[in-house]
Tab-separated table of C-alpha atoms in Angstrom:
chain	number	residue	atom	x	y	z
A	1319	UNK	CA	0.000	0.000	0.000
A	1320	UNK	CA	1.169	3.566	-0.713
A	1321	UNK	CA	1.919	5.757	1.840
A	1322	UNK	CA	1.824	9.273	2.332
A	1323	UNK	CA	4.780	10.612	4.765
A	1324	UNK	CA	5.962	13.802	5.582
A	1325	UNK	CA	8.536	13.788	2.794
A	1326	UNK	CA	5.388	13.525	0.079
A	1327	UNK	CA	3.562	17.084	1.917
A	1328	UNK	CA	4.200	20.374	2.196
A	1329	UNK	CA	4.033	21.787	5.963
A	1330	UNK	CA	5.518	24.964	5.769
A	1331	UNK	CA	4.747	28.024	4.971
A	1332	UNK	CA	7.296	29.016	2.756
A	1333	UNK	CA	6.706	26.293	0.551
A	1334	UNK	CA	3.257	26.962	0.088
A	1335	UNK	CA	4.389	30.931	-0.682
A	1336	UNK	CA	7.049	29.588	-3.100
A	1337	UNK	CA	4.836	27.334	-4.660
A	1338	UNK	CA	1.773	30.704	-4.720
A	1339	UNK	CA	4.322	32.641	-6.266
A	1340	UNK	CA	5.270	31.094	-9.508
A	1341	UNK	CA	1.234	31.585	-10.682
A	1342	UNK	CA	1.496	28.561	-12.501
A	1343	UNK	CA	-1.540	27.082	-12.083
A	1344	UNK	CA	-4.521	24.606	-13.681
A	1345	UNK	CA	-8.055	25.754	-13.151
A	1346	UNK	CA	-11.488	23.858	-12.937
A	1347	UNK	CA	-14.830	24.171	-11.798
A	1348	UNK	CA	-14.291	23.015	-8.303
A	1349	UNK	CA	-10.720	23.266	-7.950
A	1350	UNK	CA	-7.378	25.257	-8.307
A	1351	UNK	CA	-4.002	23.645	-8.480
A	1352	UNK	CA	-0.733	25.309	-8.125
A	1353	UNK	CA	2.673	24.146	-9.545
A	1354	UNK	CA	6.121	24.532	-9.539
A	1355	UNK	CA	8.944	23.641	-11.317
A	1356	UNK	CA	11.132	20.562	-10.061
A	1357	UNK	CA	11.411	20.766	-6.493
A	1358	UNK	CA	14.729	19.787	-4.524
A	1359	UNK	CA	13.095	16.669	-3.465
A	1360	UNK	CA	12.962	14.748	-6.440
A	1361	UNK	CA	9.103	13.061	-6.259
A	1362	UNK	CA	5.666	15.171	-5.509
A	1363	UNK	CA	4.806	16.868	-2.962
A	1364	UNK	CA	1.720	18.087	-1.865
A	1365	UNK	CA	-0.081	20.240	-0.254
A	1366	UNK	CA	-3.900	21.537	0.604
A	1367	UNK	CA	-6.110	24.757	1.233
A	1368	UNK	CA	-9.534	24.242	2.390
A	1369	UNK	CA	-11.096	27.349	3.441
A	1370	UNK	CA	-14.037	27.983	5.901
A	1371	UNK	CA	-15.474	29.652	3.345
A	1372	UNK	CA	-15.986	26.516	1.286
A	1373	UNK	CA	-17.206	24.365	3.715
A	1374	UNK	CA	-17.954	25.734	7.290
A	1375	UNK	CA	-17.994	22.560	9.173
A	1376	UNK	CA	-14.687	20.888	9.914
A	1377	UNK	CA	-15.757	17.580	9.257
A	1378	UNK	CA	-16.629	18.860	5.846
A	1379	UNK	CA	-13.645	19.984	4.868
A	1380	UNK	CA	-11.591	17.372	6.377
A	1381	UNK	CA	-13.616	15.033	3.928
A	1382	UNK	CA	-12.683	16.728	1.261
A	1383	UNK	CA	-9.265	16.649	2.301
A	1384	UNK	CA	-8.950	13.079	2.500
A	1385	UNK	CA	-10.227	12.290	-0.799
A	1386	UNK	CA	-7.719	14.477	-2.541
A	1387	UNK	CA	-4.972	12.840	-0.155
A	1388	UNK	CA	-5.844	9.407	-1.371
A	1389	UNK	CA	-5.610	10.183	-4.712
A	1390	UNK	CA	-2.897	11.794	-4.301
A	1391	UNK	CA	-1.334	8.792	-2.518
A	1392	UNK	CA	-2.186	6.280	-5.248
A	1393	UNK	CA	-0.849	8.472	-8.269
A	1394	UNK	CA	2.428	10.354	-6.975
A	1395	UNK	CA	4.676	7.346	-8.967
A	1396	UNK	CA	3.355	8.775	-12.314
A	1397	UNK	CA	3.432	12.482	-11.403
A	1398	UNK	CA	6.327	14.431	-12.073
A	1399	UNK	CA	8.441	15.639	-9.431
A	1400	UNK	CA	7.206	19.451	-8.593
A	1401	UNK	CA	5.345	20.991	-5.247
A	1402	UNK	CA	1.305	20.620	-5.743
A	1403	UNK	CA	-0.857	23.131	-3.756
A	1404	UNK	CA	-4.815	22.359	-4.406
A	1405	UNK	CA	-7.484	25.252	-3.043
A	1406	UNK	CA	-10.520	23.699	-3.541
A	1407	UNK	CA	-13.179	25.760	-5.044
A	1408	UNK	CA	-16.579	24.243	-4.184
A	1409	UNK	CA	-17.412	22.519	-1.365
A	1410	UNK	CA	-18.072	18.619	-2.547
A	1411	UNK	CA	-19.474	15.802	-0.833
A	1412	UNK	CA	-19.732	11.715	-1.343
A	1413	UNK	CA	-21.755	12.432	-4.632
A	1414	UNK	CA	-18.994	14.843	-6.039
A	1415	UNK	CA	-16.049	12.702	-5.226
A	1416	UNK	CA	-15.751	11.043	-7.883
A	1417	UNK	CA	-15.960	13.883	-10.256
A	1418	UNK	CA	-12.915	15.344	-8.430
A	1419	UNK	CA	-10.886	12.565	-8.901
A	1420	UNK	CA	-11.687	12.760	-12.277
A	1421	UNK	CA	-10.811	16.375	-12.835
A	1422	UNK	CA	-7.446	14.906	-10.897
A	1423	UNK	CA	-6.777	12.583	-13.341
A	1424	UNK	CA	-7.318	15.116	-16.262
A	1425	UNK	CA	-5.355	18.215	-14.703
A	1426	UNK	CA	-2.697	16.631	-13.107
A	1427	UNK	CA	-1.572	13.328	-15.215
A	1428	UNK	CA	-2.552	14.318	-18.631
A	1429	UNK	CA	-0.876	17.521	-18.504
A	1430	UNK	CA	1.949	16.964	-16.998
């Protein structure tokens, strides 16, 4: 099974302001993912913004959360090795899950 350690996040906050300030980024309906170039770490790394604003309960966003760290966790072999930030949009629940991870799959593997 595929884990995902501390090595595959990003916990700081000047990673997340490097990562902001290259403005590279992939938009969709419900989500916005930020890029950089090849990081120093040599595999993915990700990281995640979930505002109160898109979801005010925490159990909500922590949902939400999860679902983008599991895919995540199963596809960071096949993604190339920069810093991933994902701000999701619009709050989604069991019946929009899967419609993320398709948006995922288009975004992140096909353009990359």
């Amino acid at each position: 099974m595929e884990s995902f350690g501390r090595q595959y996040r990003l916990l700081k906050t000047e990673e997340f302001s490097s990562v902001f300030a290259l403005r590279k980024q992939y938009n969709c309906a419900l989500l916005q993912i930020s890029y950089s170039d090849a990081n120093p770490a040599g595999h993915a790394r990700l990281g995640l913004v979930v505002g109160k604003k898109t979801a005010k309960r925490a159990h909500d966003r922590n949902y939400m959360k999860r679902v983008l760290r599991d895919w995540f966790r199963r596809h960071k072999a096949q993604l190339p090795p920069r810093d991933f930030v994902i701000r999701v949009r619009r709050p989604f629940g069991r019946d929009g899950a899967d419609e993320i991870r398709a948006q995922l799959q288009r975004l992140l593997l096909q353009k990359s």
